[in-house]
């Protein structure tokens, strides 16, 4: 198991260029299956989730090259439509290949994703929407959602109850869909399935995350006709996406993690390629006493003193405070001045980091979807990453703790951060990796 050692008490100071967006590139890789011609993606992050996605694509018959941060995909010879469990268990966003394969070859067979460490994560909205588009989908072990009692299960692990999904898209057509909840993945699956279909598809209460806009921009550059206005998306179907060269934007969650790292360590961080989509976090950081200076692509943030705890923060779909930054925020509040409540509204199991923070001296009381965090001086300990963002949060706690902390289970973190140790070192932290 990989681990990270961090010496606390050193304020971060430095500049950083943020890796390409994980949640942006995963649906775009699935969308690279559609249409014709090579797709070239620049600033494609070198992370576990991308590696596994490219493996799935190779097995489907795509030709894939990577040279540094540039990935090229040629999907012209894809005929395979079965995604094996072996790959899908490692990456939950493999569910996006359902829409992409239906769009491309009108057939898809893939494992039904199970619950995971951060919540049950059903795909009912994906399936309902694709059925409204005319897909016939059979579910093996339908309705078998059960909480996995093993709290240490890997985030991407498929639960034992899951079977296969078999989908036929022969009679698919455009449709008017209203999502009950603005699910990011369901919105992406609808777009992937609808781009090449005859007729118009309208999605009401669609997700508004910036990654949805990136997917639409990528497909529109390839000739698709997709428009988004607030939570309404219109897709004029029947286009065949063509070749494109596209540059991935900076990852807003990685950006947010490093801004919160500056807040945790009372440091100063300059982001050289700020992605501009973090208003909810910037508002909060100012309320916590931080100084923000923004010029074009650059953002300078400094927290000259101990952060003041905000009284109440709740997670919400974009443009609300992102659930993916909830654990890193909790780590900052654990060492902040005062007490505050965090309410998690998106994923039910996202307070698993709290138990590890308590091992570092944090004072956290959980009551249902609310966590009350009272700031105090954290102390070093050996803790274990409970999931991707939770692992990063523990690094933020270690930056402000007395002594040297060890974070084990860094494999989780590598699914979404190219190299957390490299980045923190660049910002002046004392960090070592161990195997
Ligand atoms: C995506 C992001 C993830 C982020 C999340 C919310 C990727 C690869 N992952 O995940 O980092 O935390 O958005 O911003 O982009 N739900 C249902 N039924 C469904 C689908 C979702 O009940 O069919 C529920 C989920 O269990 C969850 C909530 O809706 O409670 C949000 O899920 P969703 O927006 O779909 O997130 P993901 O696309 O899985």
Short mmCIF file of N, CA, C and O and ligand atoms in Angstrom, two decimals, residues 22-23 26 92-93 121-126 181-185 209 323-324 346-347 350, ligand 1:
data_model
loop_
_atom_site.label_atom_id
_atom_site.label_comp_id
_atom_site.label_asym_id
_atom_site.label_seq_id
_atom_site.Cartn_x
_atom_site.Cartn_y
_atom_site.Cartn_z
N UNK A 22 -10.31 15.71 -14.36
CA UNK A 22 -10.72 14.30 -14.34
C UNK A 22 -12.19 14.16 -14.79
O UNK A 22 -12.50 13.41 -15.70
N UNK A 23 -13.08 14.89 -14.12
CA UNK A 23 -14.49 14.73 -14.44
C UNK A 23 -14.84 15.30 -15.81
O UNK A 23 -15.89 14.97 -16.37
N UNK A 26 -13.32 12.23 -18.50
CA UNK A 26 -13.91 10.87 -18.55
C UNK A 26 -15.09 10.80 -19.53
O UNK A 26 -15.13 9.92 -20.39
N UNK A 92 -15.99 3.54 -11.89
CA UNK A 92 -17.44 3.64 -11.85
C UNK A 92 -18.01 4.39 -13.06
O UNK A 92 -19.11 4.11 -13.52
N UNK A 93 -17.22 5.33 -13.60
CA UNK A 93 -17.74 6.09 -14.74
C UNK A 93 -17.76 5.25 -16.02
O UNK A 93 -18.10 5.76 -17.09
N UNK A 121 -25.04 5.21 -4.93
CA UNK A 121 -24.83 5.57 -6.34
C UNK A 121 -25.62 4.70 -7.32
O UNK A 121 -25.04 4.03 -8.19
N UNK A 122 -26.96 4.68 -7.20
CA UNK A 122 -27.76 3.94 -8.17
C UNK A 122 -27.68 4.59 -9.55
O UNK A 122 -27.21 5.73 -9.67
N UNK A 123 -28.13 3.90 -10.59
CA UNK A 123 -28.12 4.48 -11.94
C UNK A 123 -29.53 4.52 -12.52
O UNK A 123 -29.71 4.49 -13.74
N UNK A 124 -30.53 4.57 -11.62
CA UNK A 124 -31.92 4.57 -12.11
C UNK A 124 -32.21 5.73 -13.07
O UNK A 124 -32.92 5.55 -14.07
N UNK A 125 -31.63 6.91 -12.80
CA UNK A 125 -31.90 8.06 -13.67
C UNK A 125 -31.28 7.85 -15.06
O UNK A 125 -31.86 8.25 -16.07
N UNK A 126 -30.12 7.22 -15.10
CA UNK A 126 -29.49 6.90 -16.39
C UNK A 126 -30.41 5.98 -17.18
O UNK A 126 -30.69 6.21 -18.36
N UNK A 181 -33.55 14.63 -10.60
CA UNK A 181 -32.41 15.24 -9.89
C UNK A 181 -31.36 15.52 -10.97
O UNK A 181 -31.18 14.71 -11.88
N UNK A 182 -30.64 16.64 -10.88
CA UNK A 182 -29.67 16.96 -11.94
C UNK A 182 -28.41 16.10 -11.86
O UNK A 182 -27.32 16.60 -11.57
N UNK A 183 -28.56 14.82 -12.11
CA UNK A 183 -27.42 13.89 -12.05
C UNK A 183 -26.42 14.22 -13.16
O UNK A 183 -26.80 14.33 -14.34
N UNK A 184 -25.17 14.33 -12.77
CA UNK A 184 -24.11 14.65 -13.75
C UNK A 184 -23.98 13.50 -14.75
O UNK A 184 -24.04 13.68 -15.97
N UNK A 185 -23.82 12.28 -14.21
CA UNK A 185 -23.61 11.13 -15.09
C UNK A 185 -24.81 10.86 -15.99
O UNK A 185 -24.64 10.54 -17.17
N UNK A 209 -23.06 21.33 -14.17
CA UNK A 209 -21.63 21.32 -13.85
C UNK A 209 -20.82 21.75 -15.08
O UNK A 209 -21.21 21.44 -16.23
N UNK A 323 -19.67 18.77 -3.63
CA UNK A 323 -19.51 17.64 -2.70
C UNK A 323 -18.08 17.11 -2.72
O UNK A 323 -17.57 16.64 -1.71
N UNK A 324 -17.40 17.21 -3.88
CA UNK A 324 -16.03 16.69 -3.97
C UNK A 324 -15.05 17.49 -3.11
O UNK A 324 -13.93 17.04 -2.88
N UNK A 346 -25.43 15.56 -1.21
CA UNK A 346 -25.33 14.83 -2.49
C UNK A 346 -25.05 13.33 -2.29
O UNK A 346 -25.76 12.49 -2.83
N UNK A 347 -24.02 13.00 -1.52
CA UNK A 347 -23.70 11.59 -1.28
C UNK A 347 -23.83 11.27 0.20
O UNK A 347 -23.29 11.97 1.05
N UNK A 350 -20.43 10.38 2.73
CA UNK A 350 -19.21 11.15 2.51
C UNK A 350 -18.60 11.71 3.78
O UNK A 350 -17.78 12.63 3.72
C1 LIG B 1 -20.14 13.03 -10.72
C2 LIG B 1 -18.66 13.19 -10.46
C3 LIG B 1 -18.37 13.15 -8.97
C4 LIG B 1 -19.21 14.19 -8.24
C5 LIG B 1 -20.68 14.04 -8.61
C6 LIG B 1 -21.55 15.15 -8.03
C7 LIG B 1 -17.65 12.24 -12.43
C8 LIG B 1 -16.83 11.13 -13.01
N1 LIG B 1 -17.95 12.10 -11.14
O1 LIG B 1 -20.52 11.74 -10.23
O2 LIG B 1 -16.98 13.44 -8.78
O3 LIG B 1 -19.06 14.03 -6.85
O4 LIG B 1 -20.84 14.07 -10.04
O5 LIG B 1 -21.07 16.39 -8.42
O6 LIG B 1 -17.96 13.20 -13.08
N2 LIG B 1 -28.20 9.46 -8.36
C9 LIG B 1 -29.33 8.68 -8.34
N3 LIG B 1 -29.66 7.99 -9.47
C10 LIG B 1 -28.92 8.09 -10.61
C11 LIG B 1 -27.77 8.90 -10.62
C12 LIG B 1 -27.43 9.59 -9.47
O7 LIG B 1 -30.02 8.57 -7.33
O8 LIG B 1 -29.27 7.45 -11.61
C13 LIG B 1 -27.81 10.18 -7.12
C14 LIG B 1 -26.44 9.69 -6.61
O9 LIG B 1 -26.56 8.54 -5.82
C15 LIG B 1 -25.97 10.88 -5.82
C16 LIG B 1 -26.52 12.05 -6.62
O10 LIG B 1 -27.58 11.53 -7.43
O11 LIG B 1 -26.53 10.86 -4.54
C17 LIG B 1 -25.49 12.74 -7.52
O12 LIG B 1 -24.99 11.82 -8.45
P1 LIG B 1 -24.45 12.25 -9.89
O13 LIG B 1 -24.68 13.70 -10.10
O14 LIG B 1 -25.01 11.30 -10.89
O15 LIG B 1 -22.90 12.00 -9.72
P2 LIG B 1 -21.94 11.13 -10.65
O16 LIG B 1 -22.20 11.44 -12.08
O17 LIG B 1 -21.94 9.71 -10.21
#
